[in-house]
């Protein structure tokens, strides 16, 4: 089984991937690690700020990693914001039956009421070298993500409190 975890920045993708690792022993691939490896190695001229271009660049690689894991009957969680919302179009039925996708979306209410906590918890799993979060941008990104959740993706809405856990 391959589990996809995606959503806006600071929505808890890496935290959920870590929980899946601890609960089910599924290793995870952070697309951010792949991104930074390619950027730092000079294999791309893209920068960490080139989000849309990075999705176009990284997704074909990540897609083939997912297919390889399924073909090898390996469990894997793939987490990151570079998974396109129309991800399912790139897989035929034999792959789709082995993929579960979860998009984490925080409501405006949750963000406004918990913004300080969102910022303070950003380093829970990984240390961020530089991190600036704009509340209004975070709200816009999450609202957009909610509208883009497609069939085949489990949209996990975080509204009153952050209690994200999934059962595979």
Short mmCIF file of C-alpha atoms in Angstrom, two decimals:
data_model
loop_
_atom_site.label_atom_id
_atom_site.label_comp_id
_atom_site.label_asym_id
_atom_site.label_seq_id
_atom_site.Cartn_x
_atom_site.Cartn_y
_atom_site.Cartn_z
CA UNK A 1 0.00 0.00 0.00
CA UNK A 2 1.16 3.53 -0.79
CA UNK A 3 -0.24 6.37 1.28
CA UNK A 4 -0.13 9.89 -0.12
CA UNK A 5 -0.26 12.75 2.37
CA UNK A 6 -0.47 16.24 0.96
CA UNK A 7 -1.81 19.68 1.73
CA UNK A 8 -0.71 23.21 2.45
CA UNK A 9 2.44 24.16 4.25
CA UNK A 10 2.19 23.73 8.04
CA UNK A 11 -0.84 21.42 7.83
CA UNK A 12 0.93 18.52 9.55
CA UNK A 13 1.87 16.31 6.60
CA UNK A 14 5.18 15.18 8.08
CA UNK A 15 3.60 14.65 11.49
CA UNK A 16 0.95 12.37 9.95
CA UNK A 17 3.63 10.48 7.98
CA UNK A 18 5.53 9.96 11.23
CA UNK A 19 2.36 8.68 12.93
CA UNK A 20 1.82 6.22 10.06
CA UNK A 21 5.43 5.06 10.44
CA UNK A 22 4.95 4.48 14.15
CA UNK A 23 1.51 2.85 13.86
CA UNK A 24 1.92 0.74 10.70
CA UNK A 25 5.72 0.64 10.14
CA UNK A 26 5.32 2.25 6.69
CA UNK A 27 8.52 4.15 5.88
CA UNK A 28 7.99 7.58 4.38
CA UNK A 29 9.49 9.68 1.68
CA UNK A 30 9.48 13.42 2.24
CA UNK A 31 9.25 15.09 -1.14
CA UNK A 32 11.00 18.08 0.48
CA UNK A 33 14.11 15.91 0.94
CA UNK A 34 14.03 14.93 -2.73
CA UNK A 35 13.51 18.58 -3.70
CA UNK A 36 16.42 19.84 -1.65
CA UNK A 37 18.70 17.04 -2.83
CA UNK A 38 18.03 17.94 -6.45
CA UNK A 39 18.41 21.68 -5.79
CA UNK A 40 21.58 21.40 -3.70
CA UNK A 41 23.19 18.95 -6.12
CA UNK A 42 22.68 21.38 -8.99
CA UNK A 43 20.46 18.93 -10.89
CA UNK A 44 17.91 21.73 -11.30
CA UNK A 45 17.98 25.50 -11.44
CA UNK A 46 14.70 25.69 -9.54
CA UNK A 47 14.66 27.19 -6.06
CA UNK A 48 12.58 26.26 -2.98
CA UNK A 49 10.25 29.16 -3.83
CA UNK A 50 9.29 27.77 -7.28
CA UNK A 51 6.33 25.77 -5.96
CA UNK A 52 4.32 25.29 -9.18
CA UNK A 53 7.40 24.49 -11.25
CA UNK A 54 8.64 22.14 -8.54
CA UNK A 55 5.39 20.15 -8.67
CA UNK A 56 5.80 19.77 -12.46
CA UNK A 57 9.45 18.78 -12.01
CA UNK A 58 9.12 16.45 -9.02
CA UNK A 59 5.80 14.70 -9.66
CA UNK A 60 7.00 12.53 -12.59
CA UNK A 61 9.84 11.23 -10.38
CA UNK A 62 7.60 10.70 -7.35
CA UNK A 63 4.91 9.05 -9.50
CA UNK A 64 7.42 6.45 -10.72
CA UNK A 65 8.69 5.83 -7.16
CA UNK A 66 5.06 5.12 -6.18
CA UNK A 67 4.63 2.69 -9.09
CA UNK A 68 7.87 0.92 -8.19
CA UNK A 69 6.82 0.52 -4.54
CA UNK A 70 3.48 -0.97 -5.62
CA UNK A 71 5.11 -3.29 -8.16
CA UNK A 72 7.51 -4.51 -5.44
CA UNK A 73 4.64 -4.97 -2.96
CA UNK A 74 6.22 -2.47 -0.59
CA UNK A 75 4.41 -0.17 1.80
CA UNK A 76 5.33 3.50 1.59
CA UNK A 77 4.01 6.87 2.69
CA UNK A 78 4.82 9.79 0.40
CA UNK A 79 4.30 13.21 1.94
CA UNK A 80 4.64 16.71 0.62
CA UNK A 81 2.95 19.67 -0.96
CA UNK A 82 4.17 18.70 -4.45
CA UNK A 83 1.49 16.07 -5.08
CA UNK A 84 -0.95 17.43 -7.65
CA UNK A 85 -4.66 17.27 -6.87
CA UNK A 86 -5.28 15.33 -10.08
CA UNK A 87 -2.68 12.71 -9.07
CA UNK A 88 -5.04 9.78 -9.77
CA UNK A 89 -5.08 10.41 -13.53
CA UNK A 90 -1.49 9.17 -13.70
CA UNK A 91 -2.30 5.65 -12.48
CA UNK A 92 -4.34 2.83 -13.95
CA UNK A 93 -6.65 0.65 -11.87
CA UNK A 94 -3.99 -1.86 -10.77
CA UNK A 95 -2.06 0.97 -9.10
CA UNK A 96 -5.06 2.93 -7.80
CA UNK A 97 -6.31 -0.01 -5.76
CA UNK A 98 -3.02 0.17 -3.84
CA UNK A 99 -3.00 3.92 -3.14
CA UNK A 100 -4.78 5.83 -0.39
CA UNK A 101 -4.57 9.62 -0.57
CA UNK A 102 -5.17 12.12 2.22
CA UNK A 103 -5.22 15.88 1.83
CA UNK A 104 -4.92 17.80 5.09
CA UNK A 105 -6.93 21.01 5.12
CA UNK A 106 -7.21 23.47 8.00
CA UNK A 107 -10.30 25.65 8.17
CA UNK A 108 -10.06 29.42 8.48
CA UNK A 109 -11.54 29.10 11.96
CA UNK A 110 -8.83 26.63 13.00
CA UNK A 111 -6.03 28.77 11.56
CA UNK A 112 -7.24 31.98 13.19
CA UNK A 113 -7.77 30.31 16.57
CA UNK A 114 -4.54 28.30 16.54
CA UNK A 115 -2.09 30.34 14.46
CA UNK A 116 0.54 30.70 17.19
CA UNK A 117 0.40 26.96 17.83
CA UNK A 118 0.69 26.21 14.09
CA UNK A 119 3.84 28.33 13.92
CA UNK A 120 5.28 26.93 17.16
CA UNK A 121 4.69 23.30 16.09
CA UNK A 122 6.38 23.71 12.71
CA UNK A 123 9.54 22.05 14.07
CA UNK A 124 7.82 19.08 15.71
CA UNK A 125 9.25 16.49 13.31
CA UNK A 126 11.80 18.39 11.24
CA UNK A 127 13.87 21.48 11.96
CA UNK A 128 13.11 24.29 9.54
CA UNK A 129 16.10 26.49 8.78
CA UNK A 130 14.02 29.53 7.94
CA UNK A 131 10.30 29.64 8.18
CA UNK A 132 7.91 32.52 7.81
CA UNK A 133 4.18 31.95 7.86
CA UNK A 134 1.58 34.48 6.76
CA UNK A 135 -1.84 33.78 8.29
CA UNK A 136 -3.86 35.15 5.38
CA UNK A 137 -1.82 33.23 2.82
CA UNK A 138 -2.22 30.05 4.85
CA UNK A 139 -5.99 30.58 4.93
CA UNK A 140 -6.13 31.18 1.16
CA UNK A 141 -4.03 28.10 0.40
CA UNK A 142 -6.16 25.84 2.60
CA UNK A 143 -9.43 27.20 1.14
CA UNK A 144 -8.07 26.55 -2.36
CA UNK A 145 -6.99 23.03 -1.39
CA UNK A 146 -10.44 22.24 0.00
CA UNK A 147 -12.02 23.30 -3.29
CA UNK A 148 -9.53 21.14 -5.24
CA UNK A 149 -9.99 17.89 -3.31
CA UNK A 150 -11.10 15.37 -5.91
CA UNK A 151 -12.78 12.02 -5.81
CA UNK A 152 -10.32 9.39 -4.65
CA UNK A 153 -8.72 11.74 -2.15
CA UNK A 154 -9.75 11.68 1.48
CA UNK A 155 -9.99 15.30 2.54
CA UNK A 156 -9.11 15.51 6.22
CA UNK A 157 -10.60 18.77 7.50
CA UNK A 158 -8.97 20.18 10.63
CA UNK A 159 -11.48 22.50 12.28
CA UNK A 160 -11.75 22.52 16.06
CA UNK A 161 -8.58 20.73 17.16
CA UNK A 162 -5.64 19.00 15.55
CA UNK A 163 -6.36 15.30 15.98
CA UNK A 164 -5.29 13.76 12.71
CA UNK A 165 -5.05 9.99 12.65
CA UNK A 166 -5.98 7.59 9.89
CA UNK A 167 -6.77 3.91 9.78
CA UNK A 168 -5.35 1.98 6.87
#
